[in-house]
Coordinates of C-alpha atoms in Angstrom, one line a residue:
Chain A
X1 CA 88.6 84.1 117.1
X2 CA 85.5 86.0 117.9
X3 CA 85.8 89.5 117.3
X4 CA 83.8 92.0 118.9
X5 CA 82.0 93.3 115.7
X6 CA 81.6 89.8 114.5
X7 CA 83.0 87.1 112.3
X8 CA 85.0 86.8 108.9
X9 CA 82.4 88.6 106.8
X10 CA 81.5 91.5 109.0
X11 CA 81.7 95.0 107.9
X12 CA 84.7 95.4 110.6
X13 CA 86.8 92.5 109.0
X14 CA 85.6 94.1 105.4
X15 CA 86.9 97.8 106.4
X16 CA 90.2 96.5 108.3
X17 CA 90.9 94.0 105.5
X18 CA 90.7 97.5 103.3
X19 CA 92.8 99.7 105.2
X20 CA 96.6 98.9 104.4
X21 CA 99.1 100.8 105.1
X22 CA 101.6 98.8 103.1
X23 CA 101.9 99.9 99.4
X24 CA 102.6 96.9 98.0
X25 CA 100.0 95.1 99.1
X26 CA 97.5 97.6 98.1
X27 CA 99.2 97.2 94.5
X28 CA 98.9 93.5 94.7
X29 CA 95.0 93.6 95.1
X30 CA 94.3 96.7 92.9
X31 CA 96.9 96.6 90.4
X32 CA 99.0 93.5 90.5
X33 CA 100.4 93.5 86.8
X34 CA 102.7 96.7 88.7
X35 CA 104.3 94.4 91.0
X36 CA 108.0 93.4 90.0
X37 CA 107.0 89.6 90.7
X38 CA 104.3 89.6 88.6
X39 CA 105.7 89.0 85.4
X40 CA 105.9 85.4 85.4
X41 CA 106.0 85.4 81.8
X42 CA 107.7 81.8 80.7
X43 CA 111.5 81.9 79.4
X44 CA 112.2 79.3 76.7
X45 CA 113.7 76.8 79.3
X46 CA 117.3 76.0 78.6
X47 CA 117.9 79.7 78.1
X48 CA 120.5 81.7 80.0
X49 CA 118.8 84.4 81.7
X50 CA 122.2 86.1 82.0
X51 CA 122.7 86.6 78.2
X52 CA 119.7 88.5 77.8
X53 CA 119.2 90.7 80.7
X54 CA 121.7 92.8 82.1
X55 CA 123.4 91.9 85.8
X56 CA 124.5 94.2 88.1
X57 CA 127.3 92.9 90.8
X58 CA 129.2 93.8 93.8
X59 CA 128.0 95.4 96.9
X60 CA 129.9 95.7 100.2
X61 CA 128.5 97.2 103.3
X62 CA 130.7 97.5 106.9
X63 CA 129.6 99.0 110.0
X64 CA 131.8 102.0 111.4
X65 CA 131.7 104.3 114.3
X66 CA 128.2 106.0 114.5
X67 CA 126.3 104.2 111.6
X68 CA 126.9 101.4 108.8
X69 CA 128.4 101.4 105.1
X70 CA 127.4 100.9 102.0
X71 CA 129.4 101.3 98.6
X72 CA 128.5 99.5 95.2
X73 CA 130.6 99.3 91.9
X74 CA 129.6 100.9 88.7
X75 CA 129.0 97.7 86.1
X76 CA 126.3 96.1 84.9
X77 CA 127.4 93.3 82.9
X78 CA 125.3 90.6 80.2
X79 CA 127.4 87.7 79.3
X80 CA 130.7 88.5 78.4
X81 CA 129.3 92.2 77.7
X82 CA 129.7 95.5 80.0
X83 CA 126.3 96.2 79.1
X84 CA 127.0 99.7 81.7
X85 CA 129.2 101.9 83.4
X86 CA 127.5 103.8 84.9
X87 CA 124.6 102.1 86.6
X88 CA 124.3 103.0 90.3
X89 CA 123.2 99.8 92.5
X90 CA 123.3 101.6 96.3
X91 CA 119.8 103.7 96.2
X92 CA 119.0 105.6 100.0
X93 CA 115.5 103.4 100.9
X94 CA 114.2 106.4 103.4
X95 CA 115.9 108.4 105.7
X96 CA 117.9 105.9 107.7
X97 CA 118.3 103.1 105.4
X98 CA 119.9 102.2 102.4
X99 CA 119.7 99.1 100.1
X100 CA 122.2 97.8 97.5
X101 CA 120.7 94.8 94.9
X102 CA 123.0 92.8 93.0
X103 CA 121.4 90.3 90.5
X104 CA 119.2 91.1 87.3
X105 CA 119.2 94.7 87.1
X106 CA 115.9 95.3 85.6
X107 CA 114.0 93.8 88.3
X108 CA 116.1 94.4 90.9
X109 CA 115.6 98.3 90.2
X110 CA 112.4 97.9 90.2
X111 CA 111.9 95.8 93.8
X112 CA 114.3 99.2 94.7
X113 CA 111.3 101.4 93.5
X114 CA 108.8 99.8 95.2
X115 CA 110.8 98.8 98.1
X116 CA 111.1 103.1 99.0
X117 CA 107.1 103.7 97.9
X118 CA 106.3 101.1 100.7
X119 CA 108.6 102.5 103.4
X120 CA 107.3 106.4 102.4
X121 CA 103.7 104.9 102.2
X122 CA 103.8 103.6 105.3
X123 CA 105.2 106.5 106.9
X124 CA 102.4 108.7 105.4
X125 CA 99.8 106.7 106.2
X126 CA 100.5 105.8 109.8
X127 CA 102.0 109.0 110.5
X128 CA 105.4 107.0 111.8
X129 CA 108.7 105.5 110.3
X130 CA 108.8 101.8 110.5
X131 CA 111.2 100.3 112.5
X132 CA 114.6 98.6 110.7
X133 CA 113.3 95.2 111.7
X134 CA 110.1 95.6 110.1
X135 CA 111.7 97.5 106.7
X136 CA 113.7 94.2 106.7
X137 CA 111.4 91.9 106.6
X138 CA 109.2 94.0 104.3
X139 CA 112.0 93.8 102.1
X140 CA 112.2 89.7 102.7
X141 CA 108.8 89.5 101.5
X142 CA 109.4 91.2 98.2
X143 CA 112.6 89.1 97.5
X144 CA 110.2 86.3 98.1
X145 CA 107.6 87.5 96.0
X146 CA 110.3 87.2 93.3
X147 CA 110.7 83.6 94.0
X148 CA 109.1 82.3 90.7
X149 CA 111.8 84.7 88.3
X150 CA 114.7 83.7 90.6
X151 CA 114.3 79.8 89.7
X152 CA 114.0 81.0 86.2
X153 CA 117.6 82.4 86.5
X154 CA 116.8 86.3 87.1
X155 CA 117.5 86.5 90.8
X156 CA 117.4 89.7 93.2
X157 CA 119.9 89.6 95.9
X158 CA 119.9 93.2 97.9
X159 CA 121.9 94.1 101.0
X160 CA 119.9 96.5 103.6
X161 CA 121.5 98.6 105.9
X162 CA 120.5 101.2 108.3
X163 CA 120.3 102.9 111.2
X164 CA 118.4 101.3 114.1
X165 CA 116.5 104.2 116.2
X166 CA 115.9 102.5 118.9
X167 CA 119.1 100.9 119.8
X168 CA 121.1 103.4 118.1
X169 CA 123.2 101.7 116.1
X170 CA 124.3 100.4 112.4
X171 CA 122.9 97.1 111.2
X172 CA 123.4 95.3 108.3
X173 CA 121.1 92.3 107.2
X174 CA 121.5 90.1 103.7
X175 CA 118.9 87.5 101.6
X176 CA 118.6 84.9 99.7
X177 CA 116.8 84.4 97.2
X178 CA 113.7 82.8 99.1
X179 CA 113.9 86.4 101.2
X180 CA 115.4 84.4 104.0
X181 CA 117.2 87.5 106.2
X182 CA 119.7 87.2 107.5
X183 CA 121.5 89.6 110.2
X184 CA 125.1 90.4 109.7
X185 CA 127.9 91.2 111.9
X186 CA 130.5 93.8 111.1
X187 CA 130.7 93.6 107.1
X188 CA 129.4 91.7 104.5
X189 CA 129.0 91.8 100.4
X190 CA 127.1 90.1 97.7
X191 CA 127.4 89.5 93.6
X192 CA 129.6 88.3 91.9
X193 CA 132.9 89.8 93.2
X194 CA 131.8 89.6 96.8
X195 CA 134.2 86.4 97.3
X196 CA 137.4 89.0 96.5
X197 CA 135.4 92.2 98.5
X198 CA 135.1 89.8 101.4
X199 CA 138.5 88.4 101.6
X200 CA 139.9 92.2 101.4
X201 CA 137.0 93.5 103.8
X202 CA 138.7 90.6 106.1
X203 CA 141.9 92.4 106.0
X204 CA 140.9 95.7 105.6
X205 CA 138.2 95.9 108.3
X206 CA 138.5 96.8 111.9
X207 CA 136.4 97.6 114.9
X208 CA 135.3 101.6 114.8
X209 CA 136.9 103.2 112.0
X210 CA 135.7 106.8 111.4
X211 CA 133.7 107.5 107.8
X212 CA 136.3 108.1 105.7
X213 CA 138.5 105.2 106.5
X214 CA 135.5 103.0 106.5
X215 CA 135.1 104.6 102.7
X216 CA 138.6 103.9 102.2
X217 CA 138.3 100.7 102.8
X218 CA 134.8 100.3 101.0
X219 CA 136.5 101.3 98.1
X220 CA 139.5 99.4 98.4
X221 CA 137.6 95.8 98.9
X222 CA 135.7 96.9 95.7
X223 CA 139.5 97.7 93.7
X224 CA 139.9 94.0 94.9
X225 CA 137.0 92.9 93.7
X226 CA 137.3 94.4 90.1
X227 CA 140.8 93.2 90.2
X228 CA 139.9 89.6 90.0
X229 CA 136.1 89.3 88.9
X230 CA 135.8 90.7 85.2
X231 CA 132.0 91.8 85.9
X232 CA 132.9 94.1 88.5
X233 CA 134.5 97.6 87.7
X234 CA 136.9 99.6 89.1
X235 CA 137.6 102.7 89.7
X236 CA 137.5 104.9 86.1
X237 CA 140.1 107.6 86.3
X238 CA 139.4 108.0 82.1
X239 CA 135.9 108.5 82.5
X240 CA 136.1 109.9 86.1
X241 CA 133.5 107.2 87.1
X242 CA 134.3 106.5 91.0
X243 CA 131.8 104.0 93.2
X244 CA 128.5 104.7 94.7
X245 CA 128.7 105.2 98.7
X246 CA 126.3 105.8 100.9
X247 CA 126.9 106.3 105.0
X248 CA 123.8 106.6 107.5
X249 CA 123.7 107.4 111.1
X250 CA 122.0 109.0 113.6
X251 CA 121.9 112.4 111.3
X252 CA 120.6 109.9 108.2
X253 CA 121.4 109.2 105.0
X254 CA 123.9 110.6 103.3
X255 CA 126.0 110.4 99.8
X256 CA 129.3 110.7 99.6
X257 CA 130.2 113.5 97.1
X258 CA 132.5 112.8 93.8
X259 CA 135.6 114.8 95.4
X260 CA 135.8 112.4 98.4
X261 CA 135.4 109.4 96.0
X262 CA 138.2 110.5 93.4
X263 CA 140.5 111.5 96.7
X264 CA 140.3 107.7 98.0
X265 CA 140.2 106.1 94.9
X266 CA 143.1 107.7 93.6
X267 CA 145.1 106.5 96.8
X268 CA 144.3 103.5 96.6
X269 CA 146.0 103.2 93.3
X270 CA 148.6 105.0 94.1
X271 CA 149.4 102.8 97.2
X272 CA 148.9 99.7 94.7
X273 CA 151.8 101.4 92.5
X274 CA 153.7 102.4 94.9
X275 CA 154.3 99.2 96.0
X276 CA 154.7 97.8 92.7
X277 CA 154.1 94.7 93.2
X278 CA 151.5 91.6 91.6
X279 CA 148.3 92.7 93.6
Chain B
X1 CA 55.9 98.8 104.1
X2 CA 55.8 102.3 104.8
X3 CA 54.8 104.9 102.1
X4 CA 57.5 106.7 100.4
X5 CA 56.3 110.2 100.6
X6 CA 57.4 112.5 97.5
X7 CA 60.4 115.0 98.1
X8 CA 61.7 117.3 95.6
X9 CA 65.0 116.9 94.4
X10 CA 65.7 121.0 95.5
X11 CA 64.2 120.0 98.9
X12 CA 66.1 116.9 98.9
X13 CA 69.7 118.2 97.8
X14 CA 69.1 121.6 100.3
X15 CA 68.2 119.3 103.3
X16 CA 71.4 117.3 102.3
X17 CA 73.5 120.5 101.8
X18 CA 72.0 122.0 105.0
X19 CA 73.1 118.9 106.8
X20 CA 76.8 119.1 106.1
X21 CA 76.5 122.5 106.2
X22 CA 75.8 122.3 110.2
X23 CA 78.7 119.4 110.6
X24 CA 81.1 121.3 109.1
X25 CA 80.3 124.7 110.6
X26 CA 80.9 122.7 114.0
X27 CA 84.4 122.2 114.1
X28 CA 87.7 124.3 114.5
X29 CA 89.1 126.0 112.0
X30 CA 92.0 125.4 109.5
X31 CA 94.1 127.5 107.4
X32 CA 96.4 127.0 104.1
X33 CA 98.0 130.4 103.4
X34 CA 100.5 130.8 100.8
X35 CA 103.8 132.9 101.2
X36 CA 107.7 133.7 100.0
X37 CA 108.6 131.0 102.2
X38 CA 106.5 128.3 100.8
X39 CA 102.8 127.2 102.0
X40 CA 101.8 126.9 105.3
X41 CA 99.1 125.0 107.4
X42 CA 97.4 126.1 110.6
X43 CA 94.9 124.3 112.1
X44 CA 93.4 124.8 115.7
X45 CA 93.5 121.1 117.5
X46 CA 94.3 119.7 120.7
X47 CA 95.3 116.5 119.4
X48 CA 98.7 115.7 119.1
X49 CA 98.2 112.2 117.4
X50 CA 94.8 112.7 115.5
X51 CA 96.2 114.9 112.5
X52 CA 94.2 117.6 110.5
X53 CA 96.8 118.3 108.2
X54 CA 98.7 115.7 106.7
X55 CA 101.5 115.0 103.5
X56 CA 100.2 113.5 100.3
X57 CA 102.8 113.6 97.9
X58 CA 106.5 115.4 97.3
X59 CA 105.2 118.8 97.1
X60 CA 101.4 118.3 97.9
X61 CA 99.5 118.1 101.3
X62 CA 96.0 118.0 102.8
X63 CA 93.9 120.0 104.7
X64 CA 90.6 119.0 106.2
X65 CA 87.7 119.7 108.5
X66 CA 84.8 117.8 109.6
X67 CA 84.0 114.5 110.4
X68 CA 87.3 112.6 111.4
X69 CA 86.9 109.4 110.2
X70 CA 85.6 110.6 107.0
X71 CA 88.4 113.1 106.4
X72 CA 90.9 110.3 107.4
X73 CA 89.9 107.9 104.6
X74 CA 89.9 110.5 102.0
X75 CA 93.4 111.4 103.2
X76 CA 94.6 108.1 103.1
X77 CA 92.8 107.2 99.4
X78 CA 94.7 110.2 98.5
X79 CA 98.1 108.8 99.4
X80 CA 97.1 105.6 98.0
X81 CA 96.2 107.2 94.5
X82 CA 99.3 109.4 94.3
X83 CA 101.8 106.8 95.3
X84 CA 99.9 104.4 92.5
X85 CA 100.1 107.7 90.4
X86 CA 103.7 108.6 90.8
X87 CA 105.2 104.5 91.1
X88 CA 103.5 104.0 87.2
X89 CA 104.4 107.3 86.1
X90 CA 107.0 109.5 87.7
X91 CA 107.2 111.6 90.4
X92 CA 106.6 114.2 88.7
X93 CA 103.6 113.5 87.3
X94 CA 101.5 113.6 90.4
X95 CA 99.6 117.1 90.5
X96 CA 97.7 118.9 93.2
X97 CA 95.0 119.1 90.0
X98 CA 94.4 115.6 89.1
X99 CA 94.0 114.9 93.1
X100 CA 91.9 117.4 93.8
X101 CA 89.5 116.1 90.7
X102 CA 89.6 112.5 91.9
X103 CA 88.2 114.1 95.7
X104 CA 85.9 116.4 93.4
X105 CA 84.0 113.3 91.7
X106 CA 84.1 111.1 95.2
X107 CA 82.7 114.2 97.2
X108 CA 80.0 114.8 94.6
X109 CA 79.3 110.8 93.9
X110 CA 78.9 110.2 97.9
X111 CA 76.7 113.6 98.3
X112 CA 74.3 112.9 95.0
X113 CA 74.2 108.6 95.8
X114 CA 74.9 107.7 99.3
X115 CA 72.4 107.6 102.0
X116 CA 74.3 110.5 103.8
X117 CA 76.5 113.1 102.4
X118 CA 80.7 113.8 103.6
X119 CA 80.5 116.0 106.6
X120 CA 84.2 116.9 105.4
X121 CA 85.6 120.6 103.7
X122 CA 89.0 120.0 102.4
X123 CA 92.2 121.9 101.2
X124 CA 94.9 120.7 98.2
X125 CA 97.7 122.4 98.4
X126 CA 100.5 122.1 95.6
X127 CA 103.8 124.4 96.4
X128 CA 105.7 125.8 93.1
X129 CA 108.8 126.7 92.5
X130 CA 107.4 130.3 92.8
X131 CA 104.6 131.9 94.5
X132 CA 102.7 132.3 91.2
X133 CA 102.9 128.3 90.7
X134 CA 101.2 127.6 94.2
X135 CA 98.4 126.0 94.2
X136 CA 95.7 126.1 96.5
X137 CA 92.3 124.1 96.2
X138 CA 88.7 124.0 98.2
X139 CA 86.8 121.3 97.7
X140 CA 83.3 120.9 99.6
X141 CA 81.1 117.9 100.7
X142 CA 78.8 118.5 97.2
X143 CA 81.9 117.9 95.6
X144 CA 82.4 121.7 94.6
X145 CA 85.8 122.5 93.6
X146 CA 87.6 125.9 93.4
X147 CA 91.4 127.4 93.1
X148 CA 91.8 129.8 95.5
X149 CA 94.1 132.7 95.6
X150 CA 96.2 133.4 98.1
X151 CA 95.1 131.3 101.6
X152 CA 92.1 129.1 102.4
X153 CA 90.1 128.7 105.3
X154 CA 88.0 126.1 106.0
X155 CA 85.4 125.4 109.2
X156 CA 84.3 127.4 112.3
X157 CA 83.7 131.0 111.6
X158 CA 84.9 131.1 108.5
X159 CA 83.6 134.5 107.2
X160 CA 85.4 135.9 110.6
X161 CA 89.0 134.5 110.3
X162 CA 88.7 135.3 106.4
X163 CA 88.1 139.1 106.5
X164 CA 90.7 139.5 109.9
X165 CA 93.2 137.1 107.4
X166 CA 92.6 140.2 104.4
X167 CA 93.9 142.4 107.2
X168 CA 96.8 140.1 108.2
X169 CA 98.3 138.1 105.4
X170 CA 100.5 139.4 103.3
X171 CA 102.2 137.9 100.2
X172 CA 105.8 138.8 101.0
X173 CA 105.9 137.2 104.6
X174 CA 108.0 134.1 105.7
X175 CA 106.8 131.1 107.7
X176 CA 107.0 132.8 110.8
X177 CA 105.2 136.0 109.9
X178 CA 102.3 133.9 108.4
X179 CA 101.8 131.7 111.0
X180 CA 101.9 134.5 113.8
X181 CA 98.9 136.1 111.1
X182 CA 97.2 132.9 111.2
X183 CA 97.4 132.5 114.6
X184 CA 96.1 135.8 115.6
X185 CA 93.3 135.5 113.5
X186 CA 92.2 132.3 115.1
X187 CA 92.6 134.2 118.3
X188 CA 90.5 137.0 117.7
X189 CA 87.8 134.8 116.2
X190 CA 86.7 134.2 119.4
X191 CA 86.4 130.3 119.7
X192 CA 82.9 129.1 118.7
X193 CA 80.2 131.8 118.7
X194 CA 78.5 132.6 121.9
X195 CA 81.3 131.3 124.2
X196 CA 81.5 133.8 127.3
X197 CA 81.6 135.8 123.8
X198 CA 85.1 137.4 125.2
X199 CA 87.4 138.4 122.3
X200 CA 91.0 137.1 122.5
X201 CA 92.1 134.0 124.0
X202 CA 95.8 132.7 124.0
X203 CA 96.4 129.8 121.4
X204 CA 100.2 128.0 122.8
X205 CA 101.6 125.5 120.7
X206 CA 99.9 122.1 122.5
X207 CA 96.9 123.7 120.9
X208 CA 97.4 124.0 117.4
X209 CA 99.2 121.8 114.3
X210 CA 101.0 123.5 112.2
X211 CA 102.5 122.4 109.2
X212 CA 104.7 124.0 106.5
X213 CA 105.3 122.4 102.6
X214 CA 108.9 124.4 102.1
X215 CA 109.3 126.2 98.5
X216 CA 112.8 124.4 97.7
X217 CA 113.6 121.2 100.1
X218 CA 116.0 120.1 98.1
X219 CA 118.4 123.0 99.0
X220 CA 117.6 123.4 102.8
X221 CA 117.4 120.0 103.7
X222 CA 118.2 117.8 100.8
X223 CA 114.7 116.0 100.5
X224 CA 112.6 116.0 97.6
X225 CA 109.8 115.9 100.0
X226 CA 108.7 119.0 100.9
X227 CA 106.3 118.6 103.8
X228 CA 107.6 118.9 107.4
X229 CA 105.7 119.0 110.6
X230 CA 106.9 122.1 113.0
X231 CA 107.4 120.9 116.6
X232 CA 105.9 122.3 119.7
X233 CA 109.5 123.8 120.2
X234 CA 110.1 125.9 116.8
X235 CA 106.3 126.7 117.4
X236 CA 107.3 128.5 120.7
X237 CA 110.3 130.0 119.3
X238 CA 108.1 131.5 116.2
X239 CA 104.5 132.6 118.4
X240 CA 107.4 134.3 121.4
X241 CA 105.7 133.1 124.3

């Protein structure tokens, strides 16, 4: 192609090849050692990458009336260790989308960091939000860039969901690990418990719920979840410790406070004792 | 070849100064008054897309008049360093300071070394947790910097707007009462000097961009970022036409 101001080497090509407006590449040109893929420092091969960095598990994420769902559990586990109970896993990305990550914590809350810089450096710079398709696949590109750690055994796997402005509605969209993205219908969940969460979300999930069944039942696939996979917690009526859950619409991003979280969580249990019966 | 002929560096340096000077003086003004409410940011343009005023950080924003495209890189480079700044560091370590000394050394590096100087004047503006924390700093095309008290303003008839703003401003007003101060001084300025040399003109809101960096976000709209663009609408509502 034959641009107007000239070929590859012009001062055009120089200046537009200059002017980013996504963070991370700017970081990947002037400061590349910051970049969460970066550190491709070799593990001993043979070595379990689970044993020695901490893992943080199940997400689940439904659509509801108005907007999408997403709640996360509170372990982190390394081996056969809770290595936390309190880690949080569901972080708001901007104003009208949320991510959860499951999958090597350390890294995984650092793709988070960067993944929000981008989407407010992008909005600063261009003076505009991005829209949910392109957050998505800006987020696909960083799971990507992470390809190198993954096959070493210290995988990011995140679950993005917002709130699309243009067609007004909730979507939900998951990865692997080679940021293939994927859009999902109605619910979905990752980590390790997700198998359990899924199976109760099956059950437990129906067309247009209003917020606070959908956290209900957010918190009940996760109860499920907990109940069967050791790395995933429940709810912690000792230390008060209750899931993270975050709801966006069309008003945003929001949390949902402690009080709502100990109110559903504690009927949950209670309907599991009532019934008394094995799960 | 041609023959170099000598110039002083004072020659040199004043016709350089002189130069910018003229650029500068050219354009509409802006304002960056502090208040109770917070800080806010008036500028005169009748652009809606092609911003004067734009957000730099959590609780730091930019001011500039002058050249555009000159302004707009600077703006942008100043995102760029404080999202670097506050991604390796924290958030909180991003300062209106360490900006405005990064712009400082550019202004004065592209004024002393490049073959024309910054036609740009721009404002820093850090909002505190109280009015004495504000921060408000004017940096020129030589790469002057200063902390001013108070408000800033910045292009057109600047000695004008600043002694009808001492009658005006007051520390103690909200967002509203500031901005109707601002925007009556920009009125009674006149336009640029010598047109139909009429006093006041009407400013409406497709006219000016006003922009406000809010004392405590957190609380009134539970953001940590504290910049927020007021809309032709809340514009009307606060100027009562």
């Amino acid at each position: 192609m034959n641009l107007p101001a000239g070929g590859h080497n012009s001062i055009f090509s120089q200046i537009s090849h200059a002017a980013t407006s996504s963070f991370s590449e700017y970081l990947a040109r002037s400061a590349p050692d910051m970049l969460p893929g970066a550190r491709t420092a070799g593990m001993p091969s043979g070595m379990a990458a689970e044993a020695v960095a901490p893992h943080a598990t199940t997400i689940v994420a439904m659509t509801y009336a108005g907007g999408v769902l997403m709640a996360g559990d509170r372990r982190a586990t390394m081996g056969n260790m809770i290595a936390s109970r309190h880690i949080e896993k569901v972080f708001p990305a901007d104003m009208y989308s949320v991510l959860g990550i499951a999958g090597t914590a350390g890294i995984a809350l650092d793709v988070t960091r960067l993944f929000q810089v981008e989407l407010e450096h992008y909005e600063k710079i261009e003076g505009t939000l991005l829209s949910l398709e392109g957050k998505a696949n800006r987020l696909g590109a960083m799971i990507r860039g992470n390809l190198p750690m993954a096959l070493q055994g210290l995988a990011v796997i995140p679950l993005f969901a917002g709130f699309d402005l243009d067609r007004r509605v909730g979507r939900l969209f998951s990865y692997d690990v080679t940021g293939g993205r994927y859009e999902e219908q109605e619910h979905h969940s990752v980590g390790s418990g997700s198998v359990f969460a899924r199976g109760a979300l099956k059950k437990l999930w129906k067309p247009n719920l209003d917020e606070a069944q959908a956290v209900l039942v957010s918190v009940e696939a996760l109860y499920d979840a907990a109940d069967d996979d050791s790395a995933t917690g429940g709810p912690d009526v000792v230390r008060q410790l209750w899931p993270v859950v975050y709801t966006v619409n069309a008003a945003g991003a929001r949390r949902i406070p402690e009080r709502d979280l100990a109110a559903a969580a504690e009927a949950v249990i209670a309907s599991r004792a009532v019934a008394g019966r094995e799960a | 070849m041609t023959q170099q002929f000598y110039v002083s560096p004072e020659q040199l340096m004043k016709d350089r100064a002189d130069f910018a000077r003229k650029g500068i003086a050219r354009g509409r003004s802006v304002m960056v008054l502090s208040c109770r409410d917070g800080i806010a940011l008036v500028a005169e343009n009748p652009s809606p897309s092609l911003h004067k005023i734009g957000e730099i950080y959590d609780r730091i924003a930019f001011a500039a008049v002058g050249k555009y495209n000159e302004f707009e890189s600077l703006r942008q480079a100043g995102v760029r360093y404080a999202d670097v700044r506050g991604y390796s560091y924290d958030r909180d370590d991003v300062t209106a300071r360490g900006l405005a000394s990064v712009y400082a050394q550019s202004l004065g590096t592209v004024f002393t070394a490049d073959s024309k100087p910054f036609e740009v004047e721009l404002a820093v503006a850090e909002v505190g947790l109280r009015q004495s924390d504000d921060h408000l700093y004017r940096l020129t095309f030589d790469g002057s910097i200063a902390d001013e008290p108070d408000f800033v303003v910045m292009g057109g008839q600047t000695e004008a707007l600043t002694e009808s703003l001492r009658s005006n401003w007051d520390a103690g007003h909200d967002f509203a009462g500031v901005i109707r101060a601002a925007v009556s001084s920009l009125e009674g300025s006149a336009g640029n000097a010598g047109e139909n040399g009429s006093a006041s003109r009407r400013l409406g809101p497709d006219q000016l961009e006003v922009a406000v960096l809010e004392r405590d976000p957190e609380s009134s709209r539970g953001s940590r970022r504290a910049f927020r663009r007021l809309s032709a609408a809340e514009m009307t509502e606060i100027l009562g036409k």
